[in-house]
mmCIF file of C-alpha atoms and ligand atoms in Angstrom:
data_model
loop_
_atom_site.group_PDB
_atom_site.id
_atom_site.type_symbol
_atom_site.label_atom_id
_atom_site.label_comp_id
_atom_site.label_asym_id
_atom_site.label_seq_id
_atom_site.Cartn_x
_atom_site.Cartn_y
_atom_site.Cartn_z
ATOM 1 C CA UNK D 1 62.480 125.305 170.675
ATOM 2 C CA UNK D 2 62.875 124.451 167.025
ATOM 3 C CA UNK D 3 66.027 125.670 165.416
ATOM 4 C CA UNK D 4 65.593 128.317 162.685
ATOM 5 C CA UNK D 5 66.778 127.483 159.225
ATOM 6 C CA UNK D 6 69.624 129.868 159.827
ATOM 7 C CA UNK D 7 71.110 128.026 162.821
ATOM 8 C CA UNK D 8 73.474 126.063 160.646
ATOM 9 C CA UNK D 9 75.717 129.161 160.390
ATOM 10 C CA UNK D 10 76.974 128.452 163.905
ATOM 11 C CA UNK D 11 78.689 125.306 162.603
ATOM 12 C CA UNK D 12 81.166 127.553 160.795
ATOM 13 C CA UNK D 13 82.471 128.805 164.146
ATOM 14 C CA UNK D 14 85.878 127.403 164.983
ATOM 15 C CA UNK D 15 86.602 125.681 168.295
ATOM 16 C CA UNK D 16 89.525 127.746 169.520
ATOM 17 C CA UNK D 17 89.804 126.363 173.037
ATOM 18 C CA UNK D 18 93.414 126.368 174.179
ATOM 19 C CA UNK D 19 94.937 123.100 175.341
ATOM 20 C CA UNK D 20 94.536 122.182 179.013
ATOM 21 C CA UNK D 21 97.403 122.239 181.500
ATOM 22 C CA UNK D 22 99.161 125.139 179.753
ATOM 23 C CA UNK D 23 100.005 128.529 181.159
ATOM 24 C CA UNK D 24 98.384 131.129 178.867
ATOM 25 C CA UNK D 25 100.188 134.379 178.049
ATOM 26 C CA UNK D 26 98.262 137.236 176.614
ATOM 27 C CA UNK D 27 100.615 140.023 175.397
ATOM 28 C CA UNK D 28 99.161 143.319 174.379
ATOM 29 C CA UNK D 29 101.054 146.103 172.662
ATOM 30 C CA UNK D 30 100.108 149.706 171.996
ATOM 31 C CA UNK D 31 99.395 150.391 168.273
ATOM 32 C CA UNK D 32 101.475 153.223 166.798
ATOM 33 C CA UNK D 33 102.611 154.338 170.254
ATOM 34 C CA UNK D 34 105.557 156.068 168.592
ATOM 35 C CA UNK D 35 103.019 158.550 167.271
ATOM 36 C CA UNK D 36 100.755 158.402 170.296
ATOM 37 C CA UNK D 37 103.609 159.233 172.652
ATOM 38 C CA UNK D 38 104.738 162.122 170.469
ATOM 39 C CA UNK D 39 101.231 163.546 170.207
ATOM 40 C CA UNK D 40 100.909 163.513 173.978
ATOM 41 C CA UNK D 41 104.477 164.820 174.515
ATOM 42 C CA UNK D 42 105.619 161.846 176.661
ATOM 43 C CA UNK D 43 109.039 162.444 178.211
ATOM 44 C CA UNK D 44 111.981 160.762 176.461
ATOM 45 C CA UNK D 45 113.127 158.100 176.762
ATOM 46 C CA UNK D 46 110.768 157.223 179.597
ATOM 47 C CA UNK D 47 107.621 158.953 180.785
ATOM 48 C CA UNK D 48 107.036 157.845 184.342
ATOM 49 C CA UNK D 49 103.396 158.961 184.335
ATOM 50 C CA UNK D 50 102.697 157.044 181.153
ATOM 51 C CA UNK D 51 104.278 153.945 182.600
ATOM 52 C CA UNK D 52 102.341 154.295 185.828
ATOM 53 C CA UNK D 53 99.120 154.598 183.844
ATOM 54 C CA UNK D 54 99.932 151.233 182.142
ATOM 55 C CA UNK D 55 100.682 149.775 185.584
ATOM 56 C CA UNK D 56 97.376 151.046 187.065
ATOM 57 C CA UNK D 57 95.488 149.362 184.193
ATOM 58 C CA UNK D 58 97.317 146.067 184.734
ATOM 59 C CA UNK D 59 96.620 146.299 188.417
ATOM 60 C CA UNK D 60 92.914 146.690 187.682
ATOM 61 C CA UNK D 61 93.149 143.584 185.472
ATOM 62 C CA UNK D 62 94.498 141.489 188.272
ATOM 63 C CA UNK D 63 91.874 142.785 190.664
ATOM 64 C CA UNK D 64 89.146 141.947 188.191
ATOM 65 C CA UNK D 65 90.391 138.570 186.934
ATOM 66 C CA UNK D 66 91.578 136.262 189.689
ATOM 67 C CA UNK D 67 92.992 133.695 187.251
ATOM 68 C CA UNK D 68 95.651 136.140 186.025
ATOM 69 C CA UNK D 69 98.577 135.265 188.342
ATOM 70 C CA UNK D 70 101.236 137.738 187.082
ATOM 71 C CA UNK D 71 101.690 140.560 184.674
ATOM 72 C CA UNK D 72 104.801 142.190 183.330
ATOM 73 C CA UNK D 73 104.954 145.493 181.482
ATOM 74 C CA UNK D 74 107.437 147.668 179.703
ATOM 75 C CA UNK D 75 107.026 150.617 177.304
ATOM 76 C CA UNK D 76 103.675 150.152 175.556
ATOM 77 C CA UNK D 77 103.306 146.414 176.144
ATOM 78 C CA UNK D 78 101.959 144.211 178.918
ATOM 79 C CA UNK D 79 102.008 140.430 179.326
ATOM 80 C CA UNK D 80 99.273 138.744 181.364
ATOM 81 C CA UNK D 81 99.896 135.220 182.672
ATOM 82 C CA UNK D 82 96.808 133.116 183.220
ATOM 83 C CA UNK D 83 97.147 130.122 185.491
ATOM 84 C CA UNK D 84 97.479 126.751 183.777
ATOM 85 C CA UNK D 85 94.200 125.450 185.213
ATOM 86 C CA UNK D 86 91.990 128.371 184.269
ATOM 87 C CA UNK D 87 88.629 127.490 182.706
ATOM 88 C CA UNK D 88 87.793 131.130 182.088
ATOM 89 C CA UNK D 89 85.572 131.308 178.967
ATOM 90 C CA UNK D 90 86.354 127.616 178.544
ATOM 91 C CA UNK D 91 89.889 128.674 177.594
ATOM 92 C CA UNK D 92 88.656 130.057 174.349
ATOM 93 C CA UNK D 93 91.494 132.043 172.813
ATOM 94 C CA UNK D 94 89.479 134.669 171.021
ATOM 95 C CA UNK D 95 87.410 135.354 174.132
ATOM 96 C CA UNK D 96 90.405 135.628 176.443
ATOM 97 C CA UNK D 97 92.388 137.782 174.037
ATOM 98 C CA UNK D 98 89.580 140.165 173.168
ATOM 99 C CA UNK D 99 88.681 140.521 176.818
ATOM 100 C CA UNK D 100 92.238 141.435 177.840
ATOM 101 C CA UNK D 101 92.604 144.010 175.044
ATOM 102 C CA UNK D 102 89.267 145.671 175.553
ATOM 103 C CA UNK D 103 89.420 145.710 179.374
ATOM 104 C CA UNK D 104 92.909 147.176 179.318
ATOM 105 C CA UNK D 105 92.083 149.801 176.687
ATOM 106 C CA UNK D 106 88.955 150.815 178.500
ATOM 107 C CA UNK D 107 90.942 151.262 181.756
ATOM 108 C CA UNK D 108 93.633 153.230 179.882
ATOM 109 C CA UNK D 109 91.058 155.749 178.677
ATOM 110 C CA UNK D 110 89.171 156.052 181.966
ATOM 111 C CA UNK D 111 92.311 156.414 184.081
ATOM 112 C CA UNK D 112 94.048 158.875 181.650
ATOM 113 C CA UNK D 113 92.850 161.957 183.512
ATOM 114 C CA UNK D 114 94.199 160.624 186.864
ATOM 115 C CA UNK D 115 97.748 160.590 185.445
ATOM 116 C CA UNK D 116 97.465 163.457 182.942
ATOM 117 C CA UNK D 117 94.966 165.885 184.476
ATOM 118 C CA UNK D 118 96.255 168.705 182.265
ATOM 119 C CA UNK D 119 96.553 166.786 178.992
ATOM 120 C CA UNK D 120 93.602 166.061 176.880
ATOM 121 C CA UNK D 121 93.509 162.613 175.256
ATOM 122 C CA UNK D 122 93.880 163.454 171.566
ATOM 123 C CA UNK D 123 93.387 160.281 169.656
ATOM 124 C CA UNK D 124 92.061 156.932 170.802
ATOM 125 C CA UNK D 125 94.785 154.670 172.347
ATOM 126 C CA UNK D 126 94.357 151.090 171.076
ATOM 127 C CA UNK D 127 96.225 147.857 171.525
ATOM 128 C CA UNK D 128 96.789 144.640 169.606
ATOM 129 C CA UNK D 129 97.223 141.324 171.326
ATOM 130 C CA UNK D 130 98.345 137.745 170.926
ATOM 131 C CA UNK D 131 97.973 134.494 172.925
ATOM 132 C CA UNK D 132 100.630 131.916 173.454
ATOM 133 C CA UNK D 133 100.497 128.762 175.510
ATOM 134 C CA UNK D 134 103.382 127.400 177.500
ATOM 135 C CA UNK D 135 103.313 123.933 178.979
ATOM 136 C CA UNK D 136 105.759 124.507 181.861
ATOM 137 C CA UNK D 137 106.245 127.193 184.475
ATOM 138 C CA UNK D 138 109.946 127.025 183.721
ATOM 139 C CA UNK D 139 109.192 128.313 180.225
ATOM 140 C CA UNK D 140 107.023 131.082 181.698
ATOM 141 C CA UNK D 141 110.088 132.184 183.729
ATOM 142 C CA UNK D 142 112.160 132.144 180.551
ATOM 143 C CA UNK D 143 109.432 134.085 178.744
ATOM 144 C CA UNK D 144 109.430 136.790 181.465
ATOM 145 C CA UNK D 145 113.237 136.860 181.502
ATOM 146 C CA UNK D 146 113.147 137.421 177.762
ATOM 147 C CA UNK D 147 110.867 140.432 178.182
ATOM 148 C CA UNK D 148 113.007 141.851 181.014
ATOM 149 C CA UNK D 149 116.230 141.455 179.056
ATOM 150 C CA UNK D 150 114.508 143.286 176.190
ATOM 151 C CA UNK D 151 113.515 146.060 178.588
ATOM 152 C CA UNK D 152 117.149 146.457 179.684
ATOM 153 C CA UNK D 153 118.596 146.434 176.156
ATOM 154 C CA UNK D 154 116.053 148.997 174.885
ATOM 155 C CA UNK D 155 116.313 151.213 177.910
ATOM 156 C CA UNK D 156 120.006 151.385 177.805
ATOM 157 C CA UNK D 157 119.974 152.151 174.084
ATOM 158 C CA UNK D 158 117.231 154.739 174.439
ATOM 159 C CA UNK D 159 118.898 156.441 177.413
ATOM 160 C CA UNK D 160 122.113 156.845 175.358
ATOM 161 C CA UNK D 161 120.249 157.891 172.271
ATOM 162 C CA UNK D 162 118.259 160.656 173.891
ATOM 163 C CA UNK D 163 121.188 161.931 175.877
ATOM 164 C CA UNK D 164 123.174 162.309 172.638
ATOM 165 C CA UNK D 165 120.206 163.991 170.943
ATOM 166 C CA UNK D 166 119.678 166.349 173.920
ATOM 167 C CA UNK D 167 123.368 167.243 173.871
ATOM 168 C CA UNK D 168 123.134 168.419 170.197
ATOM 169 C CA UNK D 169 123.504 165.415 167.891
ATOM 170 C CA UNK D 170 120.852 164.807 165.256
ATOM 171 C CA UNK D 171 118.848 161.608 165.588
ATOM 172 C CA UNK D 172 120.731 160.171 162.611
ATOM 173 C CA UNK D 173 124.114 161.040 164.138
ATOM 174 C CA UNK D 174 123.146 159.515 167.526
ATOM 175 C CA UNK D 175 122.052 156.319 165.766
ATOM 176 C CA UNK D 176 125.337 156.106 163.804
ATOM 177 C CA UNK D 177 127.317 156.841 166.993
ATOM 178 C CA UNK D 178 125.677 153.926 168.858
ATOM 179 C CA UNK D 179 125.938 151.438 166.031
ATOM 180 C CA UNK D 180 127.813 148.302 167.118
ATOM 181 C CA UNK D 181 128.383 149.476 170.693
ATOM 182 C CA UNK D 182 128.233 146.898 173.447
ATOM 183 C CA UNK D 183 126.407 147.231 176.803
ATOM 184 C CA UNK D 184 129.722 148.089 178.476
ATOM 185 C CA UNK D 185 130.438 150.879 175.987
ATOM 186 C CA UNK D 186 127.039 152.390 176.539
ATOM 187 C CA UNK D 187 127.489 152.410 180.323
ATOM 188 C CA UNK D 188 130.893 154.008 179.852
ATOM 189 C CA UNK D 189 129.460 156.647 177.490
ATOM 190 C CA UNK D 190 126.698 157.570 179.938
ATOM 191 C CA UNK D 191 129.134 157.814 182.817
ATOM 192 C CA UNK D 192 132.031 159.607 180.996
ATOM 193 C CA UNK D 193 130.067 162.015 178.871
ATOM 194 C CA UNK D 194 126.923 162.633 180.942
ATOM 195 C CA UNK D 195 127.900 161.679 184.481
ATOM 196 C CA UNK D 196 125.039 159.134 184.614
ATOM 197 C CA UNK D 197 125.506 155.886 186.551
ATOM 198 C CA UNK D 198 123.184 153.550 184.632
ATOM 199 C CA UNK D 199 122.609 151.321 187.665
ATOM 200 C CA UNK D 200 121.328 154.333 189.641
ATOM 201 C CA UNK D 201 118.506 155.136 187.163
ATOM 202 C CA UNK D 202 115.023 154.392 188.446
ATOM 203 C CA UNK D 203 114.179 150.635 188.674
ATOM 204 C CA UNK D 204 110.912 151.164 186.833
ATOM 205 C CA UNK D 205 112.925 152.154 183.723
ATOM 206 C CA UNK D 206 115.608 149.483 184.000
ATOM 207 C CA UNK D 207 113.521 146.544 185.169
ATOM 208 C CA UNK D 208 109.976 147.245 183.862
ATOM 209 C CA UNK D 209 106.951 146.596 186.079
ATOM 210 C CA UNK D 210 105.533 143.450 187.590
ATOM 211 C CA UNK D 211 102.061 143.060 188.999
ATOM 212 C CA UNK D 212 101.152 140.162 191.318
ATOM 213 C CA UNK D 213 99.501 139.235 194.571
ATOM 214 C CA UNK D 214 101.516 139.700 197.685
ATOM 215 C CA UNK D 215 100.522 137.957 200.848
ATOM 216 C CA UNK D 216 100.182 140.544 203.618
ATOM 217 C CA UNK D 217 99.112 140.273 207.226
ATOM 218 C CA UNK D 218 96.335 142.782 207.924
ATOM 219 C CA UNK D 219 94.561 143.679 211.146
ATOM 220 C CA UNK D 220 90.964 142.776 210.261
ATOM 221 C CA UNK D 221 89.236 143.678 213.543
ATOM 222 C CA UNK D 222 89.805 144.175 217.262
ATOM 223 C CA UNK D 223 88.622 141.415 219.604
ATOM 224 C CA UNK D 224 86.576 141.827 222.837
ATOM 225 C CA UNK D 225 89.778 142.370 224.832
ATOM 226 C CA UNK D 226 91.024 145.113 222.536
ATOM 227 C CA UNK D 227 93.613 142.872 220.853
ATOM 228 C CA UNK D 228 94.114 143.150 217.077
ATOM 229 C CA UNK D 229 92.995 140.096 215.027
ATOM 230 C CA UNK D 230 95.430 139.558 212.160
ATOM 231 C CA UNK D 231 94.708 137.643 209.016
ATOM 232 C CA UNK D 232 96.784 136.792 205.948
ATOM 233 C CA UNK D 233 95.292 138.484 202.911
ATOM 234 C CA UNK D 234 96.472 138.926 199.430
ATOM 235 C CA UNK D 235 96.843 142.288 197.797
ATOM 236 C CA UNK D 236 97.665 143.159 194.248
ATOM 237 C CA UNK D 237 100.917 145.109 194.091
ATOM 238 C CA UNK D 238 103.218 146.720 191.495
ATOM 239 C CA UNK D 239 106.970 146.321 191.796
ATOM 240 C CA UNK D 240 110.062 146.712 189.683
ATOM 241 C CA UNK D 241 112.304 143.868 190.854
ATOM 242 C CA UNK D 242 114.518 141.488 188.967
ATOM 243 C CA UNK D 243 112.540 138.512 187.648
ATOM 244 C CA UNK D 244 115.385 136.815 185.856
ATOM 245 C CA UNK D 245 117.206 135.447 188.882
ATOM 246 C CA UNK D 246 115.687 132.933 191.354
ATOM 247 C CA UNK D 247 115.258 135.300 194.368
ATOM 248 C CA UNK D 248 111.781 136.660 193.616
ATOM 249 C CA UNK D 249 110.425 133.262 192.539
ATOM 250 C CA UNK D 250 111.699 131.432 195.618
ATOM 251 C CA UNK D 251 110.116 134.072 197.756
ATOM 252 C CA UNK D 252 106.818 133.782 195.893
ATOM 253 C CA UNK D 253 106.468 130.059 195.063
ATOM 254 C CA UNK D 254 102.657 130.261 194.932
ATOM 255 C CA UNK D 255 102.570 132.437 191.819
ATOM 256 C CA UNK D 256 103.753 129.843 189.249
ATOM 257 C CA UNK D 257 102.958 126.723 191.288
ATOM 258 C CA UNK D 258 101.971 123.807 189.054
ATOM 259 C CA UNK D 259 99.110 121.647 190.074
HETATM 260 P P1 GTP W 301 103.390 149.154 166.673
HETATM 261 O O1 GTP W 301 103.376 148.496 167.994
HETATM 262 O O2 GTP W 301 103.971 148.267 165.644
HETATM 263 O O3 GTP W 301 101.993 149.740 166.298
HETATM 264 O O4 GTP W 301 104.399 150.388 166.716
HETATM 265 P P2 GTP W 301 104.701 151.371 167.932
HETATM 266 O O5 GTP W 301 104.837 152.716 167.384
HETATM 267 O O6 GTP W 301 103.746 151.210 169.063
HETATM 268 O O7 GTP W 301 106.197 150.896 168.377
HETATM 269 P P3 GTP W 301 106.683 149.792 169.367
HETATM 270 O O8 GTP W 301 105.513 149.023 169.976
HETATM 271 O O9 GTP W 301 107.707 148.991 168.687
HETATM 272 O O10 GTP W 301 107.412 150.635 170.499
HETATM 273 C C1 GTP W 301 106.759 151.437 171.386
HETATM 274 C C2 GTP W 301 107.002 152.880 171.129
HETATM 275 O O11 GTP W 301 106.234 153.670 171.981
HETATM 276 C C3 GTP W 301 108.459 153.351 171.395
HETATM 277 O O12 GTP W 301 109.249 153.167 170.279
HETATM 278 C C4 GTP W 301 108.267 154.791 171.717
HETATM 279 O O13 GTP W 301 108.242 155.557 170.528
HETATM 280 C C5 GTP W 301 106.882 154.838 172.360
HETATM 281 N N1 GTP W 301 106.977 154.897 173.844
HETATM 282 C C6 GTP W 301 106.655 153.917 174.688
HETATM 283 N N2 GTP W 301 106.850 154.364 176.000
HETATM 284 C C7 GTP W 301 107.302 155.614 175.914
HETATM 285 C C8 GTP W 301 107.750 156.566 176.821
HETATM 286 O O14 GTP W 301 107.745 156.343 178.042
HETATM 287 N N3 GTP W 301 108.171 157.810 176.405
HETATM 288 C C9 GTP W 301 108.205 158.076 175.067
HETATM 289 N N4 GTP W 301 108.641 159.270 174.654
HETATM 290 N N5 GTP W 301 107.824 157.169 174.111
HETATM 291 C C10 GTP W 301 107.422 155.959 174.529
HETATM 292 MG MG1 MG W 302 103.554 149.300 170.064
#
């Protein structure tokens, strides 16, 4: 078919295909969630239901897109790791990014009522996103460690901050009080003043959430003699383990295996 005289406009489109043999990280982050969380009266510093809603959306993402090998979430953000060999949408950055943002947002809205059956969604939740390529799985591990360290630092600070506020200090006073304190001081404060052992707080708050495929042995049928037939299958799971040390990665070598 002959091209119309308008076809030339396509030449203005940029080729935004990401380089081959790179792991692709798409990180999305809730826009104005400070306000969104206040409007919906999320618990402070952590609202377990809100976090589990984020996790359910990430789980749906891994179930939908098999080239996402791992996801890590904390607060209003989630990182999705696409395997280095993916040819999804020809690795076009704008397509991959917009797809992650829209699929996640859509899930967030549709699952809202499952987690907050008695709270109406007041304004539209929306997310921004970015794409970064990393050429080695070692750097992906460092990337994830960076996010988990951030989770820890923020959670420790926020736990102290809200305990001080709940005990009568103004937000300004609490902020001043915590200025310059080290991790050790904060743990001490929580323990001495509030009887909280930081290490005993729920893992989901301290470690964030990881979503990945776990290999599980399932009984798929019963044979003619009544014996169960087992098969290894993979199942998308959510967990809150440490991802900085080597243990998890040596137990799950297939997740970041380089080809
Ligand atoms: P932009 O991302 O720049 O649009 O700003 P933001 O308001 O979303 O802030 P940011 O992404 O830096 O931080 C996330 C914010 O979400 C936190 O500062 C909290 O105010 C809020 N938030 C996230 N998770 C929770 C939660 O579990 N409970 C409560 N109360 N607030 C939360
Ligand atoms: Mg945000």
